Short mmCIF file of C-alpha atoms in Angstrom, two decimals:
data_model
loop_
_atom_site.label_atom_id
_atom_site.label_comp_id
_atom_site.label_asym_id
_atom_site.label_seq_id
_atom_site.Cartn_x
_atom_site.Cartn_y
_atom_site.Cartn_z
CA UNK A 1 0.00 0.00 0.00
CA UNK A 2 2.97 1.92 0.67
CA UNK A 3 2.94 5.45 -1.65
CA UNK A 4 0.45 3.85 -3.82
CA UNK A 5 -2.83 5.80 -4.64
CA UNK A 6 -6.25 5.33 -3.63
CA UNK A 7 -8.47 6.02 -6.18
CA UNK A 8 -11.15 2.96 -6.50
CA UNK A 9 -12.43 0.68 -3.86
CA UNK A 10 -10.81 -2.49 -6.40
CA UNK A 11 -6.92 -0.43 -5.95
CA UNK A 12 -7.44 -2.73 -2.64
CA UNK A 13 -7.66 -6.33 -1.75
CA UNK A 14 -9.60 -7.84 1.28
CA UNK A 15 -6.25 -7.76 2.97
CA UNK A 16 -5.69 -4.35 2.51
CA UNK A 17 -9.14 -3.81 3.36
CA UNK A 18 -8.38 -5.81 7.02
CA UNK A 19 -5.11 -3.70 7.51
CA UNK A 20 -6.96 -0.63 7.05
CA UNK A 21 -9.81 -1.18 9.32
CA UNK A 22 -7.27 -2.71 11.89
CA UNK A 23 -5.06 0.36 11.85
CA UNK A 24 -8.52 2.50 12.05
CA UNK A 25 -9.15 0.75 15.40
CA UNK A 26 -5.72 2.02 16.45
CA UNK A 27 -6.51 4.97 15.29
CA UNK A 28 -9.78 4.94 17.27
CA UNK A 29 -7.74 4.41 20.68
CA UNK A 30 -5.34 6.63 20.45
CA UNK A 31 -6.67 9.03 17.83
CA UNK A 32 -3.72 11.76 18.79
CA UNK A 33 -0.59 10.86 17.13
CA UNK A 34 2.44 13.09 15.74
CA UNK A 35 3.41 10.88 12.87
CA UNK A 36 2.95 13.54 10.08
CA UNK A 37 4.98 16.06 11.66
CA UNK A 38 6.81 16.96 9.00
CA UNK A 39 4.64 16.16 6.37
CA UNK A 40 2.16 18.35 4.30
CA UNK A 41 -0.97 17.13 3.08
CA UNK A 42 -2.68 18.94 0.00
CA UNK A 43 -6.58 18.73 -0.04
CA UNK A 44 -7.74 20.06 -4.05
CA UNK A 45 -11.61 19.99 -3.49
CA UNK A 46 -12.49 21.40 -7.22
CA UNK A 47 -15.98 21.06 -6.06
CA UNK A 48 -17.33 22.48 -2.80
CA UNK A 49 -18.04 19.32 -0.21
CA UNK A 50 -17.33 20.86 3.49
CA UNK A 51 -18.11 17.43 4.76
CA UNK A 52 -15.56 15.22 3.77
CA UNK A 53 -13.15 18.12 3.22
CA UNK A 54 -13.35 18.74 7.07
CA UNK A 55 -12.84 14.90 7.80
CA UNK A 56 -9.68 14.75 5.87
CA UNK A 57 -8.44 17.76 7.19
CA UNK A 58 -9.43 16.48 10.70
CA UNK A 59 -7.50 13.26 10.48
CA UNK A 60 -4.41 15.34 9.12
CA UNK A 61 -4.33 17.35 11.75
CA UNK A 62 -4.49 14.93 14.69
CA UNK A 63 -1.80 13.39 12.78
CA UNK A 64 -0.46 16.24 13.00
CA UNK A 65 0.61 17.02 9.27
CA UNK A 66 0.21 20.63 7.14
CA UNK A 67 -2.63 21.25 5.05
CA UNK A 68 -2.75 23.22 2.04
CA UNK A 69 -5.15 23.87 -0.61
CA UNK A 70 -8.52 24.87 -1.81
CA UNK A 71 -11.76 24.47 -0.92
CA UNK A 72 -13.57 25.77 -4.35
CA UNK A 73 -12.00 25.75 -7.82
CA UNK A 74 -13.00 29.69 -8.30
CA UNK A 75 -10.30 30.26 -6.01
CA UNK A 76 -7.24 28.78 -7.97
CA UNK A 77 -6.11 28.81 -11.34
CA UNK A 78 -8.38 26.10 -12.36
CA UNK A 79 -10.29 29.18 -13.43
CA UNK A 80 -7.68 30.54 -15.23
CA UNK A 81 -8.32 27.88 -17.29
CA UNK A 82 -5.45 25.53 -16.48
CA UNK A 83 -5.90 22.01 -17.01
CA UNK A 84 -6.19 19.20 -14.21
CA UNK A 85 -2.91 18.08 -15.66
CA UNK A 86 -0.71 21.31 -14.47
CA UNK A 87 -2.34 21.94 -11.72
CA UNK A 88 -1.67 18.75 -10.38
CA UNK A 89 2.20 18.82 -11.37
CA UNK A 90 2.65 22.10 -9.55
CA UNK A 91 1.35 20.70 -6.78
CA UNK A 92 3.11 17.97 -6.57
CA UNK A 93 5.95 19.93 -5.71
CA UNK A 94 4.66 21.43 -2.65
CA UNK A 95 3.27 18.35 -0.59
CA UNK A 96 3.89 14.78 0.21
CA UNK A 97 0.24 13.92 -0.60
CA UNK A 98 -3.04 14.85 -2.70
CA UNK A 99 -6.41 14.50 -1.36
CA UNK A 100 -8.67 15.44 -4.10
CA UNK A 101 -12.45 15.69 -4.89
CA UNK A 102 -13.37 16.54 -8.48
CA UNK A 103 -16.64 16.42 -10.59
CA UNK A 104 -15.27 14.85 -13.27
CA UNK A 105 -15.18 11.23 -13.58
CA UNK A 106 -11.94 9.48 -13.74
CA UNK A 107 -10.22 12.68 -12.70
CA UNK A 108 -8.47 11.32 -9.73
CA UNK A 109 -7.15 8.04 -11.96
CA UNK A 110 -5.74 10.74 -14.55
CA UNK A 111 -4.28 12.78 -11.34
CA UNK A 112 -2.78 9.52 -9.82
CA UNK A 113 -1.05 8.93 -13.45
CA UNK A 114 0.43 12.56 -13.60
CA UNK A 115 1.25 13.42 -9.70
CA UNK A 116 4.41 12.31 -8.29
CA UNK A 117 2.97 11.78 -4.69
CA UNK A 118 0.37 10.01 -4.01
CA UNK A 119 -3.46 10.75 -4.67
CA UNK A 120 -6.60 9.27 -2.47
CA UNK A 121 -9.57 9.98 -4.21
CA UNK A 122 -12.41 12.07 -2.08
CA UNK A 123 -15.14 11.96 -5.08
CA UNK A 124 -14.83 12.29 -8.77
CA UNK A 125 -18.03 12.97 -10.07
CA UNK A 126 -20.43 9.97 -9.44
CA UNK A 127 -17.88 7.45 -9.77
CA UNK A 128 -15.67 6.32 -6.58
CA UNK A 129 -15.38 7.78 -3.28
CA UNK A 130 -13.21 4.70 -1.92
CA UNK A 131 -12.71 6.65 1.64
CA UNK A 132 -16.57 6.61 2.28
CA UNK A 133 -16.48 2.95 1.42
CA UNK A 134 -13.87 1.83 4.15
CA UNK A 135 -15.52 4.28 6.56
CA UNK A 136 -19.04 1.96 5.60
CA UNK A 137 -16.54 -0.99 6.48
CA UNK A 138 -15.17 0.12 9.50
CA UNK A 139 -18.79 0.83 11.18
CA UNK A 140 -20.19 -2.12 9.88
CA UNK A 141 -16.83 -4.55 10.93
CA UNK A 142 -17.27 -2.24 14.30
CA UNK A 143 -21.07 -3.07 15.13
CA UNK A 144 -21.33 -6.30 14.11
CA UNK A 145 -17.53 -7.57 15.21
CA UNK A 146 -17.20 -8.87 11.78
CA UNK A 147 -17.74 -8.35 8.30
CA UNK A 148 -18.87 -12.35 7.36
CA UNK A 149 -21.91 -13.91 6.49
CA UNK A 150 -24.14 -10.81 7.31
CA UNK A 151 -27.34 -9.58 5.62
CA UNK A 152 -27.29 -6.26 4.49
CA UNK A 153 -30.23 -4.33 3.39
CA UNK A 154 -29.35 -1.70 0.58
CA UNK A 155 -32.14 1.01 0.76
CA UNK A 156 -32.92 3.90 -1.22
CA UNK A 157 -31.67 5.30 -5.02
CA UNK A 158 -29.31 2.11 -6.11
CA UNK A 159 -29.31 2.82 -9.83
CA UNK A 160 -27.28 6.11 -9.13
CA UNK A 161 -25.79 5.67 -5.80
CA UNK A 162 -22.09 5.38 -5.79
CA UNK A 163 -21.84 4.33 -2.25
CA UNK A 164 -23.97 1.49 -2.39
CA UNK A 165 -22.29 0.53 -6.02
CA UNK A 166 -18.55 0.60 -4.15
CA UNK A 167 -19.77 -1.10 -0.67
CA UNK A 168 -21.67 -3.76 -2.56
CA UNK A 169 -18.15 -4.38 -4.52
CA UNK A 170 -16.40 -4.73 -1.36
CA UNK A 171 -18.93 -6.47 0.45
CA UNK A 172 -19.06 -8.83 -2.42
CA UNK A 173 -15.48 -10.36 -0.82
CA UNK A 174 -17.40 -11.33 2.24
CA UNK A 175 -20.25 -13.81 2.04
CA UNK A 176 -22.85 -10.98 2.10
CA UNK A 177 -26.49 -11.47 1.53
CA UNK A 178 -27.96 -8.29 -0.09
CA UNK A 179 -31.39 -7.05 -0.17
CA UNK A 180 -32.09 -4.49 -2.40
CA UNK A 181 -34.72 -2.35 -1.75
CA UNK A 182 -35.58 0.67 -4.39
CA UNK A 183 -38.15 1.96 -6.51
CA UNK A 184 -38.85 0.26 -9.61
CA UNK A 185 -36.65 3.43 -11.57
CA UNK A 186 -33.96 3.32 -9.54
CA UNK A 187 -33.37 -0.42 -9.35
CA UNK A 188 -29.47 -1.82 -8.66
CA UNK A 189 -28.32 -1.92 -11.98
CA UNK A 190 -27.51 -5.54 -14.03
CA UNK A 191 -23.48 -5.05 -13.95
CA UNK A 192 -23.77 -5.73 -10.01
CA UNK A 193 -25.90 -8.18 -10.09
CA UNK A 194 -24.14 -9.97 -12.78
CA UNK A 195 -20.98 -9.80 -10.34
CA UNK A 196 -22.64 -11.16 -7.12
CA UNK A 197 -24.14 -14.06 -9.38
CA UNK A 198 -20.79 -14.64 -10.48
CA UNK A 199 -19.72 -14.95 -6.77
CA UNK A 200 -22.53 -17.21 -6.14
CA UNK A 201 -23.69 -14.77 -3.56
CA UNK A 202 -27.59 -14.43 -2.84
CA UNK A 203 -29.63 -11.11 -3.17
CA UNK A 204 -33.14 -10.62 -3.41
CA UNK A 205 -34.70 -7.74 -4.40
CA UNK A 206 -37.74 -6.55 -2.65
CA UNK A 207 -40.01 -3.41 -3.27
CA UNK A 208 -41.34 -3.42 0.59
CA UNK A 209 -38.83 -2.76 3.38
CA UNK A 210 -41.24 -3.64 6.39
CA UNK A 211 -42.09 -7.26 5.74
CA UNK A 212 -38.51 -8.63 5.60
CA UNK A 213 -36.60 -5.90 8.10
CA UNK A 214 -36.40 -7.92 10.73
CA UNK A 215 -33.41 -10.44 9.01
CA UNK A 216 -31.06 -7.07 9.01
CA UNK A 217 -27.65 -6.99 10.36
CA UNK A 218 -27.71 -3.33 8.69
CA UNK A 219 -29.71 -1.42 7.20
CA UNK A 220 -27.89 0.86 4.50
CA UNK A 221 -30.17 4.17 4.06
CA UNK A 222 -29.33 6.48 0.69
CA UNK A 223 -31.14 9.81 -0.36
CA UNK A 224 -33.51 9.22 -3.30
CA UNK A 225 -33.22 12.36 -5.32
CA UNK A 226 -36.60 14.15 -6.42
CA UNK A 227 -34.48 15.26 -9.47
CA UNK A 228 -33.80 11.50 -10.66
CA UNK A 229 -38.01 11.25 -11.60
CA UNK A 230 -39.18 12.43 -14.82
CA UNK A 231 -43.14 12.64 -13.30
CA UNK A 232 -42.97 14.48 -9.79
CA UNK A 233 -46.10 12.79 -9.33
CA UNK A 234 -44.15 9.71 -9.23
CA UNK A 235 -41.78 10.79 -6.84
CA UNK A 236 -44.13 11.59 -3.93
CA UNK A 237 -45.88 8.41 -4.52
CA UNK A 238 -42.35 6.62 -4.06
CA UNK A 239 -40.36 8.76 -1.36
CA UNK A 240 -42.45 7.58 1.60
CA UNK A 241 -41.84 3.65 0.83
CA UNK A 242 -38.48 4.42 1.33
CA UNK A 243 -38.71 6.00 4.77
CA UNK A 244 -37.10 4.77 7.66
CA UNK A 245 -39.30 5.40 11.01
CA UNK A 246 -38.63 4.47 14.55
CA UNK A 247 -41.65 2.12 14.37
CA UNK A 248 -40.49 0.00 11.65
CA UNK A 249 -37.46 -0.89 14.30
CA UNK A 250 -39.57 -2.42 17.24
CA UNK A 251 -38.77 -6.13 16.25
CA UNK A 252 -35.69 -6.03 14.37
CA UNK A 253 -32.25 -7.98 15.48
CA UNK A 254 -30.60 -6.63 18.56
CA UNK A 255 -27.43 -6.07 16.79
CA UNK A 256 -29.22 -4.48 13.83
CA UNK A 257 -27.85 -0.72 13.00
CA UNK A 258 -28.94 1.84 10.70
CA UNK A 259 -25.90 3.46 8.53
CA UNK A 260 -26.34 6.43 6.08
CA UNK A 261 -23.63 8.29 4.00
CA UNK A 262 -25.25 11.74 5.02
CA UNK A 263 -26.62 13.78 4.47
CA UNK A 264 -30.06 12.28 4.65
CA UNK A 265 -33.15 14.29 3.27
CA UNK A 266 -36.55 12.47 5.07
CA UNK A 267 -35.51 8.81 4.25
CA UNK A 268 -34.49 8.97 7.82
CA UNK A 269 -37.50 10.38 9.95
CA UNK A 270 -35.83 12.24 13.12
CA UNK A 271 -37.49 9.74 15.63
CA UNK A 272 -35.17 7.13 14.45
CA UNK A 273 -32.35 9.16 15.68
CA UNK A 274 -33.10 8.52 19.54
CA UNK A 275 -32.86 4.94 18.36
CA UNK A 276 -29.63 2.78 19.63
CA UNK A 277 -29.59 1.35 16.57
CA UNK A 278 -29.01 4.86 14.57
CA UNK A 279 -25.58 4.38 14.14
CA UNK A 280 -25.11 7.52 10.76
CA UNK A 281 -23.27 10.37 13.00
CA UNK A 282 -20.89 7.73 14.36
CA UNK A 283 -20.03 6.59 11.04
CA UNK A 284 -19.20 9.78 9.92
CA UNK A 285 -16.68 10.08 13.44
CA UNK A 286 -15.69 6.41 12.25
CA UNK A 287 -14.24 8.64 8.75
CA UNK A 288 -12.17 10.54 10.69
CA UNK A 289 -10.29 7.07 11.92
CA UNK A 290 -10.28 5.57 8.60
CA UNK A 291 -9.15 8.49 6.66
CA UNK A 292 -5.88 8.28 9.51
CA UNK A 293 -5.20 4.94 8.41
CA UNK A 294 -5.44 5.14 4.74
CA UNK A 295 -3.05 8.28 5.09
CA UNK A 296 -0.90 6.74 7.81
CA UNK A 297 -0.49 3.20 5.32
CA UNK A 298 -0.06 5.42 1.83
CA UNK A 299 3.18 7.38 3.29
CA UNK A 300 4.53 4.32 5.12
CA UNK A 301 4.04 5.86 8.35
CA UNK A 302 2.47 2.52 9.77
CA UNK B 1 -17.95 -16.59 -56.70
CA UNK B 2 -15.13 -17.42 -55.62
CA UNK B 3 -13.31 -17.19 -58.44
CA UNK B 4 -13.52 -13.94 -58.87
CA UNK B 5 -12.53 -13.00 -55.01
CA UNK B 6 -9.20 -14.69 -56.09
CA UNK B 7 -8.86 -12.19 -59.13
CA UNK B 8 -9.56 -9.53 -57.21
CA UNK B 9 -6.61 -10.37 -54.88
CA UNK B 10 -4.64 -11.33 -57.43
CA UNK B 11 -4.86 -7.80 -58.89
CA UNK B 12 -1.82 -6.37 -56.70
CA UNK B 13 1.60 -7.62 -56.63
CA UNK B 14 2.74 -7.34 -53.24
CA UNK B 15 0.80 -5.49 -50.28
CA UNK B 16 -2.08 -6.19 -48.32
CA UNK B 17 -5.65 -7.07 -48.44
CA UNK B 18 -8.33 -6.26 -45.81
CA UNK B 19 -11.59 -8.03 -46.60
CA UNK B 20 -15.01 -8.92 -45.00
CA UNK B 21 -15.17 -5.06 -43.55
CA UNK B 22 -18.33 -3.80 -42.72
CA UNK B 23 -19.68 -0.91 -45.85
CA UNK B 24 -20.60 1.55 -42.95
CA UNK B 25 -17.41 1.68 -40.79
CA UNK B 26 -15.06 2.03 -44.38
CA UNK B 27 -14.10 5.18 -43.79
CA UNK B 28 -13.70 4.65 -39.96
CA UNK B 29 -10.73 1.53 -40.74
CA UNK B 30 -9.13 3.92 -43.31
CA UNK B 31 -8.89 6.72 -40.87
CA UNK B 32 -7.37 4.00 -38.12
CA UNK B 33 -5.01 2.51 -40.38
CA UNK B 34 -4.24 6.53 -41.78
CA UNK B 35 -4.96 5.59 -44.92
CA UNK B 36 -5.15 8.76 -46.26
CA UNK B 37 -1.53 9.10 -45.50
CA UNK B 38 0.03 6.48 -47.33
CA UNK B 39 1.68 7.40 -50.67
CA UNK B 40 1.17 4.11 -52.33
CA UNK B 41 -1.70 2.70 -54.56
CA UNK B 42 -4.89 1.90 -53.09
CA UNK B 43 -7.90 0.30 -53.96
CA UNK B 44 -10.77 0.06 -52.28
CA UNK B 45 -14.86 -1.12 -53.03
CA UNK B 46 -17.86 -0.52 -51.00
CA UNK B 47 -21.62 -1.69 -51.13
CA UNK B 48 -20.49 -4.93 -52.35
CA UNK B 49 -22.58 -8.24 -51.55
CA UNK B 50 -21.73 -10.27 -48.41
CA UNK B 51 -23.80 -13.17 -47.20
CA UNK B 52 -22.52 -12.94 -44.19
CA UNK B 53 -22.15 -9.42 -43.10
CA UNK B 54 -25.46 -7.96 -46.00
CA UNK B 55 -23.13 -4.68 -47.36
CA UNK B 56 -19.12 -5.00 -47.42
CA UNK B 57 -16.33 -3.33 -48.08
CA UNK B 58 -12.71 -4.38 -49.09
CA UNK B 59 -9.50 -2.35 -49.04
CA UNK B 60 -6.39 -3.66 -50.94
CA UNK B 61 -3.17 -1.48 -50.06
CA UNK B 62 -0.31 -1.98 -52.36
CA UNK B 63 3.58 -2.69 -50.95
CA UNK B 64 2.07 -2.10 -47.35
CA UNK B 65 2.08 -4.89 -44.37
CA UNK B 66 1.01 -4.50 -40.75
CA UNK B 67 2.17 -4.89 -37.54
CA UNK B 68 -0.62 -7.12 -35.88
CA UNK B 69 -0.94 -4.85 -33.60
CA UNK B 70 -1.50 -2.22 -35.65
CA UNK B 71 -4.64 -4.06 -37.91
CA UNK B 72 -5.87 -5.41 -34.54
CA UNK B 73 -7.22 -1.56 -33.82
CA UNK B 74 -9.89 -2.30 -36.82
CA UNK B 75 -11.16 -4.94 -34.83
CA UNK B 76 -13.67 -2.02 -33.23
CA UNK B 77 -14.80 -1.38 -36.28
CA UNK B 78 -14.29 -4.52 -38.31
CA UNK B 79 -14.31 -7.65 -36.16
CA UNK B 80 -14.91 -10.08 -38.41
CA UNK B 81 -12.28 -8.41 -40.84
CA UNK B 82 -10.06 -10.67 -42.98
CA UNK B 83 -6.41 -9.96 -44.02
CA UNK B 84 -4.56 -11.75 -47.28
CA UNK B 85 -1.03 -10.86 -47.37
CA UNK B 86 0.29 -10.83 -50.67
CA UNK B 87 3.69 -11.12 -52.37
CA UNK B 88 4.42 -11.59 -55.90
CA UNK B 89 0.48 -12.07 -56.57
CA UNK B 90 -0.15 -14.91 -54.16
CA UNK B 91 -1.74 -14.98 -51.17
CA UNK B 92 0.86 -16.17 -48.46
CA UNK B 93 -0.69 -15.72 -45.55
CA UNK B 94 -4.08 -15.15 -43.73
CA UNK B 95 -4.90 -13.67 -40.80
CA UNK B 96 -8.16 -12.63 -38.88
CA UNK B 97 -8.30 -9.28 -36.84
CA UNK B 98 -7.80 -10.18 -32.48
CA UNK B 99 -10.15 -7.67 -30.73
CA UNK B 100 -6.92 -5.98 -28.02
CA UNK B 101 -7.03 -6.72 -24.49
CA UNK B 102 -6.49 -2.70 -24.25
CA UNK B 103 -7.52 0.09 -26.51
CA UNK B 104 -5.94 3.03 -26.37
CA UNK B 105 -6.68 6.70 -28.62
CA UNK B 106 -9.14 4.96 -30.50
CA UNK B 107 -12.18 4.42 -29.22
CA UNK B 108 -14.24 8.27 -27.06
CA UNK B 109 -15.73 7.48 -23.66
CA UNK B 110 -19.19 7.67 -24.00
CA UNK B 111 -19.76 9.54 -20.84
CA UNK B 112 -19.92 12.87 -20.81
CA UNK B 113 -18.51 13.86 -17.40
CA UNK B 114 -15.56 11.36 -18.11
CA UNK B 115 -12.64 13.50 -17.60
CA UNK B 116 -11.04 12.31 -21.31
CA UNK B 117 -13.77 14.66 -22.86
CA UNK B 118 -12.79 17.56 -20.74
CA UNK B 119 -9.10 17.52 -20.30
CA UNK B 120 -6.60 16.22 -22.98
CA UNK B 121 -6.54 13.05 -21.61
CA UNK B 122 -5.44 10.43 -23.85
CA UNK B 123 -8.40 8.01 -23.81
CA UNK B 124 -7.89 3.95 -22.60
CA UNK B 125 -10.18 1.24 -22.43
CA UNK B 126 -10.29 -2.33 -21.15
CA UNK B 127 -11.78 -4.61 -23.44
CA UNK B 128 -13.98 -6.34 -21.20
CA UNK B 129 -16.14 -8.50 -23.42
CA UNK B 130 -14.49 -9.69 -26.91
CA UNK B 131 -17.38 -11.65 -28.68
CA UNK B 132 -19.79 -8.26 -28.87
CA UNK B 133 -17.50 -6.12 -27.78
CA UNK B 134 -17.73 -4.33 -24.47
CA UNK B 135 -15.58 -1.59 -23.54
CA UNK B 136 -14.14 -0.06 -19.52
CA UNK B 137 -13.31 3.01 -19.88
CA UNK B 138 -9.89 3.02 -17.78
CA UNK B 139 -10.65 6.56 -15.89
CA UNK B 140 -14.32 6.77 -15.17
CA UNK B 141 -14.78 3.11 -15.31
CA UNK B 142 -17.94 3.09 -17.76
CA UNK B 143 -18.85 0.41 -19.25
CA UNK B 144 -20.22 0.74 -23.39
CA UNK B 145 -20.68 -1.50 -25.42
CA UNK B 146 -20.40 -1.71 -29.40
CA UNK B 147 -23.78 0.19 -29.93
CA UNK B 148 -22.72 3.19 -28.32
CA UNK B 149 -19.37 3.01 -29.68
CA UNK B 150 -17.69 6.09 -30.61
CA UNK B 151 -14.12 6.25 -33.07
CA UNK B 152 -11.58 9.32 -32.49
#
């Protein structure tokens, strides 16, 4: 793993995926540690996302590294007109490592090609966001003590959803049983499903979430965007199927917990939050571990 | 019938032969090979009748032979394509196109908000499926397939 970039959830094996969420729980213990002293970190977010911006920028810090960069592309020469391709070379001179969001897809592949430090990949376009896929690992390893044999319910938009597209890939190394549960539009899409049948793994897709929540080990919530309906009619008819309420919980498995990529519209009504088995703003404090030990492993620090 | 294919190869001296390509994507295996940039004789028919593929075309390039990897770009284009290498009129050797295990300049991403039709990023695929071919796009990992193929 060693100076090698992170750009798609397949740049790693299920090994790498172990050593990760292993170092993570380190990470998690003893989250203050000075091994980037003298290191500086560039984060090149070419498209506004504050989130996972301020979760990379967190883990650097306890790490205690530099951080340079930009949080918006009007503010460098990107809209100058310079291509991806200088911009990145330039940089290269001034850190030890890119973080980089872009809205183009394939742009952190072309950036990993061109930089001579390593790049992890924080979103380009609808493509990969690898570091939200460990993160989904790490809570899900975390809650359920392993990542074997479990069923996992996929919930929400799964034609466009890159998260569930990356987790199911990674997943797909572990004996999962998927449920899919979507509108009719925004059904998981045939290259998947192709790949678990492949596997020999089992999925079933289901149109109904309350009949069959009860076999959850989690339940995997995702936004379903009013924008991806042609008939607005046929959103509103379809957004409240796809609501999780505290309710809907009452007889589900004790180790059962709900994980979300945030930010959540109404698929998640607020009464779910009180819940023990809301587990979403953990995850996203589960990032800030993860992102350490994917920066910690690419430098060689650990 | 087949008679007359034989004449037809027959017809240059030394060079090479590329039969069996389809009528429509002509101009597509002569702008891949650069063609249009050779400086010696070439002959080429189109519309002609082809059980197999309805409409073809055929190409014969005088004093010219290719690398295989070269002709194996026209696979995109021309999979079932069929080479006759000639010298001194006969036909010494025959070879079909191999659709590449990577593609590279060739072949445009179909997806817009792939970052090879935005920057000048020199495009690269995966050939993922040979028998209808089925193209990765090596940056924004889209998968196309022959349909919705697009030539440089």
């Amino acid at each position: 793993m060693k100076y090698k970039s992170l750009v798609s959830i397949s740049d790693y094996t299920k090994g790498e995926y172990l050593r990760i969420l292993e170092l993570a729980g380190e990470f998690e213990k003893n989250p203050i540690k000075d091994i980037l002293k003298n290191k500086i970190v560039a984060t090149l977010f070419f498209e506004p996302s504050t989130r996972t911006r301020l979760s990379f920028e967190s883990a650097v810090s306890r790490l205690g590294g530099k951080i340079i960069g930009f949080s918006d592309s009007t503010s460098s020469s990107v809209s100058k007109g310079e291509t991806l391709n200088d911009t990145i070379k330039i940089v290269s001179n001034y850190c030890d490592l890119i973080i980089m969001r872009h809205p183009l897809e394939g742009s952190a592949k072309y950036a990993s090609e061109v930089a001579s430090v390593p790049v992890i990949n924080a979103g380009d376009g609808a493509n990969q966001h690898p570091t939200q896929t460990l993160l989904d690992l790490y809570s899900i390893k975390k809650t359920q003590g392993t990542l074997e044999n479990l069923n996992i319910f996929l919930v929400g938009d799964l034609k466009y959803g890159r998260t569930v597209h990356s987790l199911l890939m990674a997943l797909s190394c572990f004996n999962t049983t998927f449920y899919f549960i979507s509108p009719p539009e925004l059904k998981m899409p045939d290259e998947y499903k192709f790949h678990l049948d492949k596997l020999k793994l089992k999925y079933h897709e289901i149109r109904d979430l309350t009949d069959i929540i009860d076999a959850a080990d989690i339940i995997y919530m995702t936004r379903v965007q009013k924008e991806r309906f042609l008939d607005p009619i046929e959103y509103e008819k379809t957004k409240n199927a796809f609501v999780l309420r505290n309710l809907m919980l009452k007889n589900t498995k004790p180790n059962m917990r709900v994980l979300h990529p945030l930010p959540r519209v109404n698929e998640i009504s607020e009464d779910v939050d009180s819940s023990e088995k809301a587990y979403y703003f953990t995850q996203a404090l589960n990032g800030v571990y993860v992102r350490q030990a994917i920066i910690a492993s690419i430098l060689g620090l650990k | 019938m087949k008679d007359k294919k034989q004449l037809q190869v027959n017809a240059i001296k030394d060079g090479t032969v590329i039969d069996h390509i389809p009528s429509k994507n002509l101009f597509k295996v002569i702008s891949i090979l650069s063609l249009d940039r050779i400086d010696t004789p070439i002959t080429f028919g189109t519309n002609l009748e082809s059980k197999r593929l309805g409409s073809k075309a055929i190409v014969k390039i005088a004093d010219v032979f290719f690398l295989e990897e070269e002709i194996n770009k026209i696979a995109l284009v021309a999979p079932e394509a069929k080479l006759n290498i000639i010298r001194d009129y006969e036909v010494v050797e025959k070879k079909e196109v191999k659709v590449p295990d990577i593609i590279v300049g060739i072949a445009k991403c179909v997806n817009p908000m792939c970052i090879t039709n935005n920057e000048p990023v020199k495009t690269k695929f995966y050939v993922v499926s040979k028998k209808e071919v089925t193209l990765k796009c090596h940056y924004c990992e889209r998968i196309m397939d022959q349909e919705h193929l697009k030539i440089i």
